Amino acid sequence: MKKNKSNLKEPFVRIVKRDNIKLPKIILIYSIAIVGGLLLSGFISVLFSEKGIGDFFESLFTGALGSERKFWLLLQDTALLLGTSMALLPAFKMKFWNLGGNGQILVGCLSAIACMFYLGGKVSDSVIILLMLIASVAAGAVWAGIPAIFKAKFNTNESLFTLMMNYIAQGLVSLCITIWVKSGSGVLAPIAYGNVPEIGNKYLLPIILFVLITVLMHIYLRSAKHGYEISVVGESINTAKYVGIKVDKVIIRTMLLSGAIAGLVGFILAGSINHTVSTASANNMGFTGIMATWLASFNPLLIMLTSFFITFISKGMVEVRKTFMFTNDSISNIVVGIVYFAVIICSFFINYKLVFRKKEKEEIKK
Amino acid sequence: MIITFLMSAIAIGTVLLFGCIGETITEKAGHLNLGIPGIMCTGTVGGCLFVSLYMNGLENPESASWLLLILSSLFGAFLFASLTAAIYAVITITFRCNQNITGLAITIFGNGLTQFLMHSYVDKSNFSTAGKIIAKSLPFAENAGGVVKVLFGHGFYVYFAILIALIATFIFNRTKVGLNLRAIGENTATADAMGVNITLYKYVAILVGGGIAGFGGVFYIMDYVKGSWENAATIEAFGWLAIALVIFTLWKPNISIIGSYLFGALYIAAFVFGNISFSGREILKMLPYVITIIVLIVTSMMNKKENQPPQNLGLNYFREER
Amino acid sequence: MEKTVILQLKNITKRFGSKVIANNNVSLDVYKGEILSILGENGCGKTTLMNMIAGIYYPDSGKILINGEEVIIRSPRDAFEHKIGMIHQHFKLIDIFTAAQNVALGIENEKYNLKEVNNRIKEMAEKYGFNINLDKKIYEMSVSEKQTVEILKVLYRGADILILDEPTAVLTPQEIRSLFKVLKAMRDDGKSIIIITHKLNEVMEISDRVTVLRKGERIATVNTTETSEKELTEMMVGEKIDLNINRTEPVDTKLRLSVSGLTVKNSDGYKVVDNVSFEAFGGEILGIAGIAGSGQKELLEAIAGLNNYDSGTLIYYHPKKDKPVSFYHKTYKRVMELANENAFKDSNGNDIKFDKLTKKEIKNLVNEEKILFKEDEVIDLKNKTPREIRELGIRLSFVPEDRLGMGLVGSMSIIDNMMLRSYRKGKSLFLDRKTPSDLADRIISELEVNTPDSHTAVRKLSGGNVQKVLVGREIAAAPAILMTAYPVRGLDINSSYTIYNLLNEQKQKGVSVIFVGEDLDVLMALSDRILVLSGGKISGIVDARTTTKDEIGLLMVKSDKNEVTE
């Protein structure tokens, strides 16, 4: 009995699941995390240089918004990340962990470049662009569709499968470059054919396109029958079967769509922005897109915000690097990592709450 | 040339082997750690940092002791790598946040930190000297040829990796700790009900797994390329390959010894055999991933229970949710 | 022989939430070297009571004494320390481990040596007469082998008090026989064994004493030799309570569903529904009684098209008599097939000469609704999916037992749940949220669903309100057959009556209602006929107006006794 008494004490802090959390509290938690993460990053930067914390934030903002060109670039890169997130979103809503965004973008990019490379100068640009578009979208869809088929038929682990597909895509890019670039430099010079025409300025097309896709995706997931099926399959396979949804079909169809949008991002990268391809063309957006999607709790409109934020930080950090005279660009990865950690931990405080043990004295009084 | 090829294959295989064992240990505890590539990076910088600290403390770098170099590189790598893994552990175990997302963030962070420190804050001046000492093999094999060279001509790390793989196999299959650990990865709730301390096991597995993965990078820099530094991306790429290797070897560290050398051979073949075309090289480089996918598909089709990923892989555990 | 008391429960009370009292002031003694049965209907608090001894739950009040000393049991670990082990209905085993590895899992202060473990288990196995291959993996094992491993796990940890929760529910008669042999051997070795059960014949066969629980309270504890099955049944089900459910006489009953020889096997190849045949009529409520896990769930799921059955037929009679045929659910080809079967008449009741009509004329006649069915249409449901069933125009509604895991999507709003079944309607690519939204509002107001609004996620509603949403949706589909599984489980009195009234209304509308229930009083007050399942077989179909609780109780536990006792 005596032995038990000491055990009876409640633990100092218990974790309890929350049922409900109000929006202002969510916003507060995220704000604290973001500011905290940035402050921490700022202090780390200050630690390694002679500048002050004020310089850190100043450069962060000027880096992202400092000039008109920077501003447009910020919007363009936000749009690309947004597009990638839109590709990943339907898959994630279905609880299909598509880690293969990089690969899907890359094959889209590669297919477009292949059209430009082989057809450039032989047929008119408008035909090339049309073919590029078809090829990119198809390639992306295939790249995402293969793991989906195996997931649907044999329940093959999709996160590992899609991850591996990334490297095969990279391999294909390297392979094509070695075939195309006879000099052996491994760098494909920009191709002048099949360049997508500018509208307004050269940044506007991707911005308009991907904002449009975001709106469409929002409607698709919210109001289309397909979107509804995706949610049901993601929430409960049992319920899906109960109402007669063909789960296999939904998985494959959704992943084809997911890959197709990723392919479209590849098309824009190839046809409108870079006019060339390298293994790094996807700019790791397949992964940062996961962050943007997840941080926005799969809400398409919030993803606009999170992708802007992520792009803002990485653009801003370029300037910080210059101001702080860091000789390499890795500081921005550190900062991005720290901010991610801070924001990821938010999900804990949103889903759970901590219950602290009441003061000892109160217990004695009782 | 075949000797050089095999030597290199084993060396690259060793880099992968460390990462693979580390990830396997982590996954046995039910955690898919996509941060392993980043952790291998920070392990590299830790090992290099301690080596440089030791070397710079010496008046004559040439007189550096083999034992102390090995120890300082091991210690530094393990320390930095497991500290990075600790970030992952806190976020996924205590805070129960999404493992995939956290892992990706760890990799981004680890890559950045490594690049940053290695580029500007680690004194690499004595690395080639240190590398030569660390890479020393047994005296009789040094100038031997043929099979003897391939089998015994490597530095300490190669044999250390095999040793760790065998120890891990032994722990998994023959000890109570291994039994409990595997039970956690398979069915956390059952292990909990049987009185296994879930949190403790998970923390230890992730920290030790991370630490072991960290050896891979420092071996690559100090032994294989004898102290020259390219960039963190190289190490990160090994990390992803190591994750593929875990699937390929069906979560079995003893198989992973052979598996890693095979992957190493595929990886290095592209560089060693000069007579194949550039495009041939690229195809060879893709092969490990293609093979991994095939293994993944075949195992899921055969549906043999022992060859599946741990059942609760990727799921965070909250007791009251039962 | 003088018996020593090893375990005592004193005035144990356990509440869940503020309303549900699972155990009320229960006291109980367990002797050394005896087998004690805890007998009671589903939901009487047997398992809850035992879980408190095993460290899963903690009592709100009351004491637990072991060997006369008060103890506090807060976890399964504590229970093991007090030499108590419980074998749960859902086994806690690691699939890819061998039996021996599972036994060794989590044991501290002992060297890990599988040989040693093997030897000790073998010793135990010999002592008590177990038959087990210790190197076999769990996933290769039958249910009874898994159960053996669970028992070994508990014994290995030195348990003197073993609690078994419904140990025979999933076993074959032969397996039950060998289990009982083992249990008796353990008793003779001085272990105390508590069995939770509701099978009377087993109680009589195996136990020394019986404690009967009803609605969370202890009714009595008696020596098995001094009681009878009849007396136990009376104690278990209690007096008949008049529930005041307004039951009307069935009028104008028509055959709706005919099931014959239906057999369903589970993934282990074990027959969970065994050669079941019955008919269900429109305008009546067919109650299905039975101990939990007697095949109710699988039977309903087979009818709903959710699992493929192994043999038997399901024939559905589509209420089409005197109604026009249309191209909505039928192709031209199907119409002509039916015409060849002489299924149609014209509006005056005369046969139609199809051979004299052109295709166009026939199409016109169909579109003008001039071709009528002579009789209800007969449709074979053999292995049709839920979707195919709906596309045939069959209005089959199903309220499954697992409300949030199958019937509804917890994270979706009431509106979105309304259209789960019907969202596919129409050619549009987009969802029509207007109709479901109106339906949601209607159900909320008519069934008095307590919710902030129709946009609230279903998960956030209380159990009773969740059920109202689900039943409301299924009824809104204007079903011809309405199947409900435990529709009032976990509901308070008022919500329960709402549901009963809904079912009665449906019956009066001519719907064939199939009602799987657990409370015999309700089944008897609500149903017209009661079908009793026992071990996947029909043990009887009785008239609900004339039957007694004892009769149903005995049918529920009826099994071929000869097979169990030697």
PDB file of N, CA and C in Angstrom, chain C residues 273-344:
ATOM      1  N   VAL C 273     -21.336 -17.041 -41.271  1.00  0.00           N
ATOM      2  CA  VAL C 273     -22.759 -17.192 -41.543  1.00  0.00           C
ATOM      3  C   VAL C 273     -22.892 -18.566 -42.188  1.00  0.00           C
ATOM      4  N   ASP C 274     -23.733 -19.401 -41.598  1.00  0.00           N
ATOM      5  CA  ASP C 274     -23.705 -20.804 -41.969  1.00  0.00           C
ATOM      6  C   ASP C 274     -25.093 -21.244 -42.447  1.00  0.00           C
ATOM      7  N   ASN C 275     -25.239 -21.354 -43.744  1.00  0.00           N
ATOM      8  CA  ASN C 275     -26.458 -21.923 -44.331  1.00  0.00           C
ATOM      9  C   ASN C 275     -27.728 -21.233 -43.805  1.00  0.00           C
ATOM     10  N   VAL C 276     -27.765 -19.927 -43.927  1.00  0.00           N
ATOM     11  CA  VAL C 276     -28.895 -19.164 -43.398  1.00  0.00           C
ATOM     12  C   VAL C 276     -29.968 -18.978 -44.471  1.00  0.00           C
ATOM     13  N   SER C 277     -31.213 -19.296 -44.127  1.00  0.00           N
ATOM     14  CA  SER C 277     -32.334 -19.085 -45.042  1.00  0.00           C
ATOM     15  C   SER C 277     -33.468 -18.396 -44.299  1.00  0.00           C
ATOM     16  N   PHE C 278     -33.997 -17.347 -44.881  1.00  0.00           N
ATOM     17  CA  PHE C 278     -35.178 -16.722 -44.294  1.00  0.00           C
ATOM     18  C   PHE C 278     -35.802 -15.789 -45.325  1.00  0.00           C
ATOM     19  N   GLU C 279     -36.995 -15.301 -44.981  1.00  0.00           N
ATOM     20  CA  GLU C 279     -37.657 -14.354 -45.869  1.00  0.00           C
ATOM     21  C   GLU C 279     -38.013 -13.111 -45.088  1.00  0.00           C
ATOM     22  N   ALA C 280     -37.940 -11.965 -45.748  1.00  0.00           N
ATOM     23  CA  ALA C 280     -38.317 -10.720 -45.095  1.00  0.00           C
ATOM     24  C   ALA C 280     -39.437 -10.082 -45.909  1.00  0.00           C
ATOM     25  N   PHE C 281     -40.445  -9.557 -45.204  1.00  0.00           N
ATOM     26  CA  PHE C 281     -41.620  -9.020 -45.888  1.00  0.00           C
ATOM     27  C   PHE C 281     -41.727  -7.518 -45.688  1.00  0.00           C
ATOM     28  N   GLY C 282     -42.304  -6.866 -46.696  1.00  0.00           N
ATOM     29  CA  GLY C 282     -42.611  -5.453 -46.546  1.00  0.00           C
ATOM     30  C   GLY C 282     -43.704  -5.294 -45.511  1.00  0.00           C
ATOM     31  N   GLY C 283     -43.632  -4.224 -44.732  1.00  0.00           N
ATOM     32  CA  GLY C 283     -44.678  -3.981 -43.757  1.00  0.00           C
ATOM     33  C   GLY C 283     -44.500  -4.717 -42.450  1.00  0.00           C
ATOM     34  N   GLU C 284     -43.350  -5.322 -42.269  1.00  0.00           N
ATOM     35  CA  GLU C 284     -43.096  -5.958 -40.970  1.00  0.00           C
ATOM     36  C   GLU C 284     -41.675  -5.632 -40.512  1.00  0.00           C
ATOM     37  N   ILE C 285     -41.479  -5.769 -39.207  1.00  0.00           N
ATOM     38  CA  ILE C 285     -40.124  -5.625 -38.676  1.00  0.00           C
ATOM     39  C   ILE C 285     -39.640  -7.015 -38.295  1.00  0.00           C
ATOM     40  N   LEU C 286     -38.539  -7.398 -38.931  1.00  0.00           N
ATOM     41  CA  LEU C 286     -37.934  -8.677 -38.601  1.00  0.00           C
ATOM     42  C   LEU C 286     -36.777  -8.402 -37.651  1.00  0.00           C
ATOM     43  N   GLY C 287     -36.910  -8.853 -36.429  1.00  0.00           N
ATOM     44  CA  GLY C 287     -35.830  -8.668 -35.464  1.00  0.00           C
ATOM     45  C   GLY C 287     -34.801  -9.763 -35.612  1.00  0.00           C
ATOM     46  N   ILE C 288     -33.525  -9.436 -35.409  1.00  0.00           N
ATOM     47  CA  ILE C 288     -32.503 -10.480 -35.393  1.00  0.00           C
ATOM     48  C   ILE C 288     -31.841 -10.449 -34.026  1.00  0.00           C
ATOM     49  N   ALA C 289     -31.962 -11.539 -33.296  1.00  0.00           N
ATOM     50  CA  ALA C 289     -31.356 -11.616 -31.974  1.00  0.00           C
ATOM     51  C   ALA C 289     -30.176 -12.555 -32.028  1.00  0.00           C
ATOM     52  N   GLY C 290     -29.309 -12.439 -31.059  1.00  0.00           N
ATOM     53  CA  GLY C 290     -28.149 -13.319 -31.017  1.00  0.00           C
ATOM     54  C   GLY C 290     -27.058 -12.677 -30.192  1.00  0.00           C
ATOM     55  N   ILE C 291     -26.192 -13.525 -29.687  1.00  0.00           N
ATOM     56  CA  ILE C 291     -25.035 -13.014 -28.965  1.00  0.00           C
ATOM     57  C   ILE C 291     -24.150 -12.261 -29.957  1.00  0.00           C
ATOM     58  N   ALA C 292     -23.469 -11.240 -29.445  1.00  0.00           N
ATOM     59  CA  ALA C 292     -22.597 -10.480 -30.344  1.00  0.00           C
ATOM     60  C   ALA C 292     -21.644 -11.415 -31.071  1.00  0.00           C
ATOM     61  N   GLY C 293     -21.442 -11.169 -32.351  1.00  0.00           N
ATOM     62  CA  GLY C 293     -20.498 -11.983 -33.108  1.00  0.00           C
ATOM     63  C   GLY C 293     -21.070 -13.308 -33.561  1.00  0.00           C
ATOM     64  N   SER C 294     -22.394 -13.423 -33.617  1.00  0.00           N
ATOM     65  CA  SER C 294     -22.984 -14.675 -34.090  1.00  0.00           C
ATOM     66  C   SER C 294     -23.233 -14.643 -35.594  1.00  0.00           C
ATOM     67  N   GLY C 295     -22.724 -13.630 -36.263  1.00  0.00           N
ATOM     68  CA  GLY C 295     -22.877 -13.565 -37.710  1.00  0.00           C
ATOM     69  C   GLY C 295     -23.814 -12.464 -38.177  1.00  0.00           C
ATOM     70  N   GLN C 296     -24.322 -11.654 -37.243  1.00  0.00           N
ATOM     71  CA  GLN C 296     -25.266 -10.598 -37.615  1.00  0.00           C
ATOM     72  C   GLN C 296     -24.641  -9.624 -38.616  1.00  0.00           C
ATOM     73  N   LYS C 297     -23.427  -9.164 -38.257  1.00  0.00           N
ATOM     74  CA  LYS C 297     -22.754  -8.161 -39.070  1.00  0.00           C
ATOM     75  C   LYS C 297     -22.512  -8.707 -40.483  1.00  0.00           C
ATOM     76  N   GLU C 298     -21.988  -9.903 -40.551  1.00  0.00           N
ATOM     77  CA  GLU C 298     -21.636 -10.479 -41.849  1.00  0.00           C
ATOM     78  C   GLU C 298     -22.879 -10.735 -42.692  1.00  0.00           C
ATOM     79  N   LEU C 299     -23.971 -11.135 -42.026  1.00  0.00           N
ATOM     80  CA  LEU C 299     -25.210 -11.398 -42.753  1.00  0.00           C
ATOM     81  C   LEU C 299     -25.706 -10.116 -43.427  1.00  0.00           C
ATOM     82  N   LEU C 300     -25.770  -9.033 -42.648  1.00  0.00           N
ATOM     83  CA  LEU C 300     -26.247  -7.775 -43.221  1.00  0.00           C
ATOM     84  C   LEU C 300     -25.303  -7.282 -44.311  1.00  0.00           C
ATOM     85  N   GLU C 301     -23.997  -7.401 -44.070  1.00  0.00           N
ATOM     86  CA  GLU C 301     -23.048  -6.914 -45.074  1.00  0.00           C
ATOM     87  C   GLU C 301     -23.142  -7.708 -46.362  1.00  0.00           C
ATOM     88  N   ALA C 302     -23.437  -8.994 -46.238  1.00  0.00           N
ATOM     89  CA  ALA C 302     -23.598  -9.812 -47.445  1.00  0.00           C
ATOM     90  C   ALA C 302     -24.816  -9.345 -48.237  1.00  0.00           C
ATOM     91  N   ILE C 303     -25.909  -9.053 -47.524  1.00  0.00           N
ATOM     92  CA  ILE C 303     -27.113  -8.592 -48.228  1.00  0.00           C
ATOM     93  C   ILE C 303     -26.852  -7.245 -48.897  1.00  0.00           C
ATOM     94  N   ALA C 304     -26.108  -6.387 -48.199  1.00  0.00           N
ATOM     95  CA  ALA C 304     -25.838  -5.050 -48.734  1.00  0.00           C
ATOM     96  C   ALA C 304     -24.811  -5.077 -49.862  1.00  0.00           C
ATOM     97  N   GLY C 305     -24.235  -6.230 -50.135  1.00  0.00           N
ATOM     98  CA  GLY C 305     -23.278  -6.339 -51.237  1.00  0.00           C
ATOM     99  C   GLY C 305     -21.862  -5.973 -50.851  1.00  0.00           C
ATOM    100  N   LEU C 306     -21.587  -5.936 -49.525  1.00  0.00           N
ATOM    101  CA  LEU C 306     -20.262  -5.496 -49.090  1.00  0.00           C
ATOM    102  C   LEU C 306     -19.229  -6.609 -49.072  1.00  0.00           C
ATOM    103  N   ASN C 307     -19.680  -7.844 -48.869  1.00  0.00           N
ATOM    104  CA  ASN C 307     -18.687  -8.915 -48.982  1.00  0.00           C
ATOM    105  C   ASN C 307     -19.238 -10.048 -49.826  1.00  0.00           C
ATOM    106  N   ASN C 308     -18.362 -10.667 -50.538  1.00  0.00           N
ATOM    107  CA  ASN C 308     -18.778 -11.774 -51.394  1.00  0.00           C
ATOM    108  C   ASN C 308     -19.044 -12.993 -50.531  1.00  0.00           C
ATOM    109  N   TYR C 309     -20.162 -13.625 -50.783  1.00  0.00           N
ATOM    110  CA  TYR C 309     -20.441 -14.803 -49.989  1.00  0.00           C
ATOM    111  C   TYR C 309     -20.075 -16.048 -50.755  1.00  0.00           C
ATOM    112  N   ASP C 310     -19.950 -17.141 -50.016  1.00  0.00           N
ATOM    113  CA  ASP C 310     -19.421 -18.344 -50.627  1.00  0.00           C
ATOM    114  C   ASP C 310     -20.489 -19.141 -51.345  1.00  0.00           C
ATOM    115  N   SER C 311     -21.662 -19.236 -50.734  1.00  0.00           N
ATOM    116  CA  SER C 311     -22.728 -19.947 -51.439  1.00  0.00           C
ATOM    117  C   SER C 311     -24.063 -19.417 -50.958  1.00  0.00           C
ATOM    118  N   GLY C 312     -25.115 -19.802 -51.649  1.00  0.00           N
ATOM    119  CA  GLY C 312     -26.450 -19.350 -51.300  1.00  0.00           C
ATOM    120  C   GLY C 312     -26.968 -18.328 -52.289  1.00  0.00           C
ATOM    121  N   THR C 313     -28.249 -18.018 -52.173  1.00  0.00           N
ATOM    122  CA  THR C 313     -28.820 -17.029 -53.082  1.00  0.00           C
ATOM    123  C   THR C 313     -29.529 -15.932 -52.305  1.00  0.00           C
ATOM    124  N   LEU C 314     -29.548 -14.759 -52.914  1.00  0.00           N
ATOM    125  CA  LEU C 314     -30.253 -13.615 -52.368  1.00  0.00           C
ATOM    126  C   LEU C 314     -31.182 -13.136 -53.469  1.00  0.00           C
ATOM    127  N   ILE C 315     -32.465 -13.234 -53.239  1.00  0.00           N
ATOM    128  CA  ILE C 315     -33.406 -12.767 -54.248  1.00  0.00           C
ATOM    129  C   ILE C 315     -34.166 -11.569 -53.695  1.00  0.00           C
ATOM    130  N   TYR C 316     -34.185 -10.514 -54.494  1.00  0.00           N
ATOM    131  CA  TYR C 316     -34.866  -9.305 -54.084  1.00  0.00           C
ATOM    132  C   TYR C 316     -36.122  -9.129 -54.943  1.00  0.00           C
ATOM    133  N   TYR C 317     -37.244  -8.851 -54.290  1.00  0.00           N
ATOM    134  CA  TYR C 317     -38.478  -8.638 -55.038  1.00  0.00           C
ATOM    135  C   TYR C 317     -38.732  -7.145 -55.133  1.00  0.00           C
ATOM    136  N   HIS C 318     -38.518  -6.631 -56.313  1.00  0.00           N
ATOM    137  CA  HIS C 318     -38.614  -5.194 -56.553  1.00  0.00           C
ATOM    138  C   HIS C 318     -40.087  -4.802 -56.576  1.00  0.00           C
ATOM    139  N   PRO C 319     -40.522  -3.866 -55.728  1.00  0.00           N
ATOM    140  CA  PRO C 319     -41.956  -3.537 -55.662  1.00  0.00           C
ATOM    141  C   PRO C 319     -42.411  -2.815 -56.925  1.00  0.00           C
ATOM    142  N   LYS C 320     -42.630  -3.574 -57.998  1.00  0.00           N
ATOM    143  CA  LYS C 320     -42.928  -2.971 -59.297  1.00  0.00           C
ATOM    144  C   LYS C 320     -44.323  -3.348 -59.785  1.00  0.00           C
ATOM    145  N   LYS C 321     -45.034  -4.160 -59.020  1.00  0.00           N
ATOM    146  CA  LYS C 321     -46.329  -4.632 -59.460  1.00  0.00           C
ATOM    147  C   LYS C 321     -47.227  -3.451 -59.834  1.00  0.00           C
ATOM    148  N   ASP C 322     -47.793  -3.520 -61.034  1.00  0.00           N
ATOM    149  CA  ASP C 322     -48.674  -2.467 -61.551  1.00  0.00           C
ATOM    150  C   ASP C 322     -47.955  -1.140 -61.794  1.00  0.00           C
ATOM    151  N   LYS C 323     -46.626  -1.166 -61.743  1.00  0.00           N
ATOM    152  CA  LYS C 323     -45.896   0.076 -62.010  1.00  0.00           C
ATOM    153  C   LYS C 323     -45.254  -0.004 -63.392  1.00  0.00           C
ATOM    154  N   PRO C 324     -45.074   1.125 -64.062  1.00  0.00           N
ATOM    155  CA  PRO C 324     -44.508   1.083 -65.424  1.00  0.00           C
ATOM    156  C   PRO C 324     -43.014   0.773 -65.412  1.00  0.00           C
ATOM    157  N   VAL C 325     -42.580   0.113 -66.469  1.00  0.00           N
ATOM    158  CA  VAL C 325     -41.144  -0.109 -66.649  1.00  0.00           C
ATOM    159  C   VAL C 325     -40.562   1.146 -67.292  1.00  0.00           C
ATOM    160  N   SER C 326     -39.306   1.450 -66.979  1.00  0.00           N
ATOM    161  CA  SER C 326     -38.701   2.651 -67.564  1.00  0.00           C
ATOM    162  C   SER C 326     -37.272   2.350 -67.996  1.00  0.00           C
ATOM    163  N   PHE C 327     -36.736   3.232 -68.795  1.00  0.00           N
ATOM    164  CA  PHE C 327     -35.340   3.058 -69.226  1.00  0.00           C
ATOM    165  C   PHE C 327     -34.375   3.647 -68.223  1.00  0.00           C
ATOM    166  N   TYR C 328     -34.905   4.119 -67.069  1.00  0.00           N
ATOM    167  CA  TYR C 328     -34.037   4.770 -66.093  1.00  0.00           C
ATOM    168  C   TYR C 328     -32.997   3.790 -65.557  1.00  0.00           C
ATOM    169  N   HIS C 329     -33.476   2.579 -65.213  1.00  0.00           N
ATOM    170  CA  HIS C 329     -32.551   1.578 -64.678  1.00  0.00           C
ATOM    171  C   HIS C 329     -32.400   0.383 -65.608  1.00  0.00           C
ATOM    172  N   LYS C 330     -33.074   0.416 -66.767  1.00  0.00           N
ATOM    173  CA  LYS C 330     -33.028  -0.760 -67.625  1.00  0.00           C
ATOM    174  C   LYS C 330     -32.647  -0.392 -69.051  1.00  0.00           C
ATOM    175  N   THR C 331     -31.979  -1.326 -69.696  1.00  0.00           N
ATOM    176  CA  THR C 331     -31.670  -1.125 -71.093  1.00  0.00           C
ATOM    177  C   THR C 331     -32.823  -1.688 -71.925  1.00  0.00           C
ATOM    178  N   TYR C 332     -32.814  -1.347 -73.190  1.00  0.00           N
ATOM    179  CA  TYR C 332     -33.826  -1.877 -74.101  1.00  0.00           C
ATOM    180  C   TYR C 332     -33.764  -3.403 -74.127  1.00  0.00           C
ATOM    181  N   LYS C 333     -32.523  -3.903 -74.105  1.00  0.00           N
ATOM    182  CA  LYS C 333     -32.319  -5.339 -74.180  1.00  0.00           C
ATOM    183  C   LYS C 333     -32.969  -6.041 -72.986  1.00  0.00           C
ATOM    184  N   ARG C 334     -32.755  -5.435 -71.798  1.00  0.00           N
ATOM    185  CA  ARG C 334     -33.308  -6.030 -70.578  1.00  0.00           C
ATOM    186  C   ARG C 334     -34.840  -6.008 -70.627  1.00  0.00           C
ATOM    187  N   VAL C 335     -35.387  -4.925 -71.161  1.00  0.00           N
ATOM    188  CA  VAL C 335     -36.844  -4.831 -71.269  1.00  0.00           C
ATOM    189  C   VAL C 335     -37.364  -5.963 -72.154  1.00  0.00           C
ATOM    190  N   MET C 336     -36.665  -6.212 -73.262  1.00  0.00           N
ATOM    191  CA  MET C 336     -37.110  -7.261 -74.170  1.00  0.00           C
ATOM    192  C   MET C 336     -36.971  -8.639 -73.511  1.00  0.00           C
ATOM    193  N   GLU C 337     -35.927  -8.825 -72.701  1.00  0.00           N
ATOM    194  CA  GLU C 337     -35.785 -10.100 -71.986  1.00  0.00           C
ATOM    195  C   GLU C 337     -36.983 -10.320 -71.067  1.00  0.00           C
ATOM    196  N   LEU C 338     -37.334  -9.241 -70.339  1.00  0.00           N
ATOM    197  CA  LEU C 338     -38.473  -9.344 -69.427  1.00  0.00           C
ATOM    198  C   LEU C 338     -39.758  -9.602 -70.212  1.00  0.00           C
ATOM    199  N   ALA C 339     -39.846  -8.980 -71.397  1.00  0.00           N
ATOM    200  CA  ALA C 339     -41.032  -9.175 -72.235  1.00  0.00           C
ATOM    201  C   ALA C 339     -41.144 -10.648 -72.626  1.00  0.00           C
ATOM    202  N   ASN C 340     -39.994 -11.248 -72.953  1.00  0.00           N
ATOM    203  CA  ASN C 340     -40.012 -12.660 -73.307  1.00  0.00           C
ATOM    204  C   ASN C 340     -40.437 -13.528 -72.127  1.00  0.00           C
ATOM    205  N   GLU C 341     -40.126 -13.049 -70.910  1.00  0.00           N
ATOM    206  CA  GLU C 341     -40.539 -13.803 -69.726  1.00  0.00           C
ATOM    207  C   GLU C 341     -41.999 -13.530 -69.379  1.00  0.00           C
ATOM    208  N   ASN C 342     -42.650 -12.759 -70.249  1.00  0.00           N
ATOM    209  CA  ASN C 342     -44.062 -12.457 -70.057  1.00  0.00           C
ATOM    210  C   ASN C 342     -44.310 -11.703 -68.758  1.00  0.00           C
ATOM    211  N   ALA C 343     -43.461 -10.706 -68.496  1.00  0.00           N
ATOM    212  CA  ALA C 343     -43.537  -9.994 -67.228  1.00  0.00           C
ATOM    213  C   ALA C 343     -44.452  -8.772 -67.303  1.00  0.00           C
ATOM    214  N   PHE C 344     -44.886  -8.413 -68.503  1.00  0.00           N
ATOM    215  CA  PHE C 344     -45.573  -7.128 -68.658  1.00  0.00           C
ATOM    216  C   PHE C 344     -47.057  -7.264 -69.021  1.00  0.00           C
TER     217      PHE C 344
END
